[in-house]
Amino acid sequence: MTDADITTATADWHAWQESWDRQQEWYLPDREERFRIMLDMVEPLVGAAPRVLDLACGTGSITARLLGRFPDATSTGVDLDPALLAIAEGTFAGDDRVRLVTADLKDPDWPAKLPYDAYDAVLTATALHWLHREPLADLYGRVAGLVRAGGVFMNADHMIDETTPRINAAERAQRHTRMDQAKRDGILDWAEWWQLAAKDPVLAEPTARRYEIYGEHADGDMPSAQWHARVLREKGFGEARPVWCSPSDTLLLAVK
């Protein structure tokens, strides 16, 4: 099925998941590698049947890969986006390993909505750059309160080192050259994907609500990996450092 066909496949949640993955991979060609390393680190630290909080879960990309690799795992997905949560709800309908929660991560009381007080692992990817430094630091404090002793937090996201401007410029130029070619080959970008969702009979209403909440895109920060590691240690994690990186992205792991 092509992206253009999705509007005729009402509630084909698998097709929507595939389309979301393709759109995200346009920005993040190493996306699957990030997920693989994330789960590689989960297993030796918290085992093969972890209770996971999928933070800012979107369509449930992390949860899908978690359950595919660890069938005995459980996942709580939390997000505010009604359209992406609709896709997640359709994808995981009937799977009692998955719970989905609607909550605003900027609300200090959001953890009260979760079904559990503690998690073995809190995982997130390409989401927290929507937050500025101060609310992100506050969020890290709440995450530290949810991770059990010995548990882990992992964040895979854009983490920019402002002390390397020439390297950053070269990476940006290379990335945009690749993205331009993929665009010419027909890949949907962020705006085009959301335009498609807005035309779908099932997703049109939650997509409209999503734009009421976020607008086109939130304007957050992308501090360095060193900043993330320092703040996580300050908020209660015993260890924190990158365990994977690409020219544009970092996977940072913290252990409670």
Coordinates of C-alpha atoms in Angstrom, one line a residue:
M1 CA 0.0 0.0 0.0
T2 CA 1.3 3.5 -0.9
D3 CA 0.9 6.6 1.2
A4 CA -1.6 7.9 -1.3
D5 CA -3.8 4.8 -0.7
I6 CA -4.1 5.2 3.0
T7 CA -7.1 7.6 2.9
T8 CA -9.1 4.8 1.3
A9 CA -8.1 2.3 4.0
T10 CA -10.0 3.7 6.9
A11 CA -8.7 2.4 10.2
D12 CA -6.0 0.4 8.6
W13 CA -3.7 0.9 11.6
H14 CA -0.9 -1.1 10.2
A15 CA -0.8 1.1 7.1
W16 CA -0.7 4.2 9.2
Q17 CA 2.1 2.8 11.3
E18 CA 4.1 2.0 8.2
S19 CA 3.5 5.4 6.8
W20 CA 4.6 7.1 10.1
D21 CA 7.8 5.0 10.1
R22 CA 8.6 6.0 6.6
Q23 CA 8.0 9.7 7.3
Q24 CA 10.2 9.6 10.4
E25 CA 12.9 7.7 8.7
W26 CA 13.2 10.5 6.1
Y27 CA 14.5 12.7 9.0
L28 CA 16.2 9.8 10.9
P29 CA 17.8 7.2 8.6
D30 CA 19.3 5.4 11.6
R31 CA 16.0 5.2 13.5
E32 CA 15.9 1.4 13.6
E33 CA 19.5 1.2 14.8
R34 CA 18.6 3.5 17.7
F35 CA 15.7 1.3 18.7
R36 CA 17.9 -1.8 18.4
I37 CA 20.6 -0.4 20.7
M38 CA 17.9 0.9 23.1
L39 CA 16.5 -2.6 23.5
D40 CA 20.0 -4.1 23.6
M41 CA 20.7 -2.0 26.7
V42 CA 17.3 -2.8 28.3
E43 CA 17.9 -6.6 28.5
P44 CA 21.2 -6.7 30.5
L45 CA 20.1 -4.0 32.9
V46 CA 16.5 -4.9 33.7
G47 CA 15.8 -8.2 32.0
A48 CA 13.7 -9.6 29.2
A49 CA 10.3 -9.0 30.8
P50 CA 10.4 -5.3 31.8
R51 CA 7.6 -3.0 32.8
V52 CA 8.2 -0.1 30.5
L53 CA 6.9 3.5 30.3
D54 CA 6.9 4.6 26.7
L55 CA 7.2 8.4 27.3
A56 CA 5.7 10.6 24.6
C57 CA 4.8 7.4 22.8
G58 CA 3.2 8.8 19.7
T59 CA 2.0 5.9 17.6
G60 CA 3.7 3.4 19.8
S61 CA 6.9 2.8 17.8
I62 CA 9.0 1.9 20.8
T63 CA 6.2 -0.3 22.3
A64 CA 5.9 -2.2 19.0
R65 CA 9.6 -3.0 18.9
L66 CA 9.7 -3.8 22.6
L67 CA 7.0 -6.4 22.4
G68 CA 8.3 -7.8 19.2
R69 CA 11.6 -8.5 20.9
F70 CA 10.4 -9.2 24.5
P71 CA 7.0 -10.8 24.3
D72 CA 6.7 -10.9 28.1
A73 CA 7.3 -7.2 28.5
T74 CA 4.5 -4.7 29.4
S75 CA 4.2 -1.1 28.2
T76 CA 2.4 2.0 29.3
G77 CA 2.3 4.6 26.6
V78 CA 1.7 8.2 27.5
D79 CA 1.2 11.1 25.1
L80 CA -1.1 14.1 24.5
D81 CA -1.4 13.9 20.7
P82 CA -4.9 12.6 20.0
A83 CA -4.2 11.6 16.4
L84 CA -1.0 9.6 17.2
L85 CA -2.7 8.0 20.2
A86 CA -5.6 7.0 18.0
I87 CA -3.2 5.1 15.8
A88 CA -1.6 3.5 18.9
E89 CA -5.0 2.5 20.3
G90 CA -5.9 0.9 17.0
T91 CA -2.6 -0.9 16.7
F92 CA -2.6 -2.4 20.2
A93 CA -6.4 -2.9 20.6
G94 CA -6.9 -6.2 22.5
D95 CA -3.3 -6.5 23.7
D96 CA -3.5 -6.6 27.5
R97 CA 0.3 -5.9 27.6
V98 CA -0.3 -2.3 26.6
R99 CA -1.9 0.5 28.4
L100 CA -2.3 4.0 26.8
V101 CA -2.7 7.2 28.8
T102 CA -3.5 10.7 27.7
A103 CA -1.5 13.2 29.6
D104 CA 0.5 16.5 29.2
L105 CA 4.1 16.0 30.3
K106 CA 4.3 19.6 31.2
D107 CA 1.6 19.1 33.8
P108 CA 3.4 18.3 37.1
D109 CA 0.6 15.8 38.1
W110 CA 0.9 13.6 34.9
P111 CA 2.4 10.7 36.8
A112 CA -0.8 10.3 38.8
K113 CA -2.5 9.1 35.7
L114 CA -0.2 6.1 35.2
P115 CA -1.3 2.6 36.2
Y116 CA 1.9 1.9 38.1
D117 CA 4.0 3.9 40.6
A118 CA 7.3 2.5 39.3
Y119 CA 8.9 1.2 36.1
D120 CA 11.9 -0.9 35.2
A121 CA 12.6 1.3 32.2
V122 CA 11.4 4.6 30.8
L123 CA 12.1 5.0 27.1
T124 CA 11.5 7.9 24.7
A125 CA 12.7 8.8 21.2
T126 CA 12.5 12.0 19.0
A127 CA 10.1 13.7 21.4
L128 CA 11.6 15.6 24.2
H129 CA 13.2 18.2 22.0
W130 CA 9.7 19.7 22.0
L131 CA 10.4 21.0 25.5
H132 CA 12.6 23.9 26.6
R133 CA 15.4 23.3 29.1
E134 CA 13.5 24.2 32.3
P135 CA 10.4 22.1 31.8
L136 CA 12.7 19.3 30.5
A137 CA 14.7 19.4 33.6
D138 CA 11.5 19.3 35.7
L139 CA 10.3 16.3 33.6
Y140 CA 13.6 14.5 34.3
G141 CA 13.0 14.9 38.0
R142 CA 9.5 13.2 37.7
V143 CA 11.0 10.5 35.5
A144 CA 13.6 9.8 38.2
G145 CA 10.8 9.3 40.6
L146 CA 9.2 6.7 38.4
V147 CA 12.2 4.6 37.7
R148 CA 12.9 1.9 40.3
A149 CA 16.3 1.5 41.9
G150 CA 18.5 -0.2 39.3
G151 CA 16.1 0.8 36.5
V152 CA 16.9 2.8 33.4
F153 CA 15.9 5.8 31.4
M154 CA 16.8 6.2 27.8
N155 CA 16.3 9.2 25.5
A156 CA 17.1 9.1 21.8
D157 CA 16.9 12.5 20.4
H158 CA 18.7 15.5 18.7
M159 CA 21.4 16.6 21.1
I160 CA 23.5 19.4 19.6
D161 CA 27.0 20.3 20.8
E162 CA 27.2 24.1 20.1
T163 CA 31.0 24.0 20.6
T164 CA 31.4 22.3 17.2
P165 CA 29.8 24.7 14.7
R166 CA 31.8 23.5 11.6
I167 CA 30.9 19.8 12.3
N168 CA 27.3 20.7 12.9
A169 CA 27.2 22.6 9.6
A170 CA 28.7 19.7 7.6
E171 CA 26.2 17.3 9.2
R172 CA 23.3 19.5 8.4
A173 CA 24.4 20.0 4.8
Q174 CA 24.8 16.3 4.3
R175 CA 21.5 15.5 5.9
H176 CA 19.6 18.0 3.8
T177 CA 21.2 16.7 0.6
R178 CA 20.0 13.2 1.5
M179 CA 16.5 14.4 2.5
D180 CA 16.2 16.4 -0.8
Q181 CA 16.9 13.3 -2.8
A182 CA 14.4 11.2 -0.8
K183 CA 11.8 14.0 -1.3
R184 CA 12.3 13.8 -5.0
D185 CA 11.7 10.1 -4.8
G186 CA 8.3 10.7 -3.3
I187 CA 8.8 10.4 0.5
L188 CA 6.2 12.3 2.6
D189 CA 7.5 15.0 4.9
W190 CA 6.0 16.0 8.3
A191 CA 3.5 18.5 6.9
E192 CA 2.4 16.3 4.0
W193 CA 1.8 13.3 6.4
W194 CA -0.4 15.4 8.6
Q195 CA -2.3 16.7 5.6
L196 CA -3.0 13.1 4.7
A197 CA -4.2 12.3 8.3
A198 CA -6.5 15.3 8.2
K199 CA -8.3 13.8 5.2
D200 CA -8.8 10.4 6.7
P201 CA -12.4 9.8 8.0
V202 CA -11.2 8.3 11.3
L203 CA -8.2 10.6 11.9
A204 CA -9.6 13.9 10.7
E205 CA -11.2 14.8 14.1
P206 CA -8.3 13.9 16.3
T207 CA -5.9 15.6 13.9
A208 CA -7.9 18.8 14.2
R209 CA -7.7 18.5 18.0
R210 CA -4.0 17.9 17.7
Y211 CA -3.5 21.1 15.9
E212 CA -5.5 23.0 18.5
I213 CA -3.0 21.6 21.1
Y214 CA 0.3 22.0 19.3
G215 CA -0.1 24.1 16.2
E216 CA 2.3 23.2 13.4
H217 CA 5.2 22.2 15.7
A218 CA 6.4 23.0 19.2
D219 CA 9.5 25.1 19.5
G220 CA 11.8 23.5 22.1
D221 CA 15.5 23.1 22.8
M222 CA 18.1 20.6 21.8
P223 CA 20.9 20.8 24.4
S224 CA 24.0 18.7 24.2
A225 CA 24.3 15.1 25.5
Q226 CA 26.5 16.5 28.3
W227 CA 23.7 18.7 29.5
H228 CA 21.2 15.8 29.5
A229 CA 23.7 13.6 31.4
R230 CA 24.4 16.3 34.0
V231 CA 20.8 17.1 34.6
L232 CA 19.8 13.4 34.9
R233 CA 22.5 12.9 37.5
E234 CA 21.3 16.0 39.4
K235 CA 17.7 14.7 39.4
G236 CA 18.7 11.3 41.0
F237 CA 20.2 9.0 38.5
G238 CA 23.5 7.4 39.5
E239 CA 25.0 7.1 36.0
A240 CA 24.3 8.7 32.7
R241 CA 26.1 8.8 29.4
P242 CA 25.6 8.3 25.6
V243 CA 25.6 4.7 24.5
W244 CA 25.1 5.4 20.8
C245 CA 25.3 8.3 18.4
S246 CA 25.0 9.2 14.8
P247 CA 26.1 12.5 13.2
S248 CA 22.8 14.1 14.2
D249 CA 21.4 12.1 17.1
T250 CA 22.3 10.6 20.5
L251 CA 20.9 7.8 22.6
L252 CA 21.6 8.7 26.2
L253 CA 21.2 6.0 29.0
A254 CA 20.8 6.8 32.7
V255 CA 20.7 4.2 35.4
K256 CA 19.0 4.9 38.8

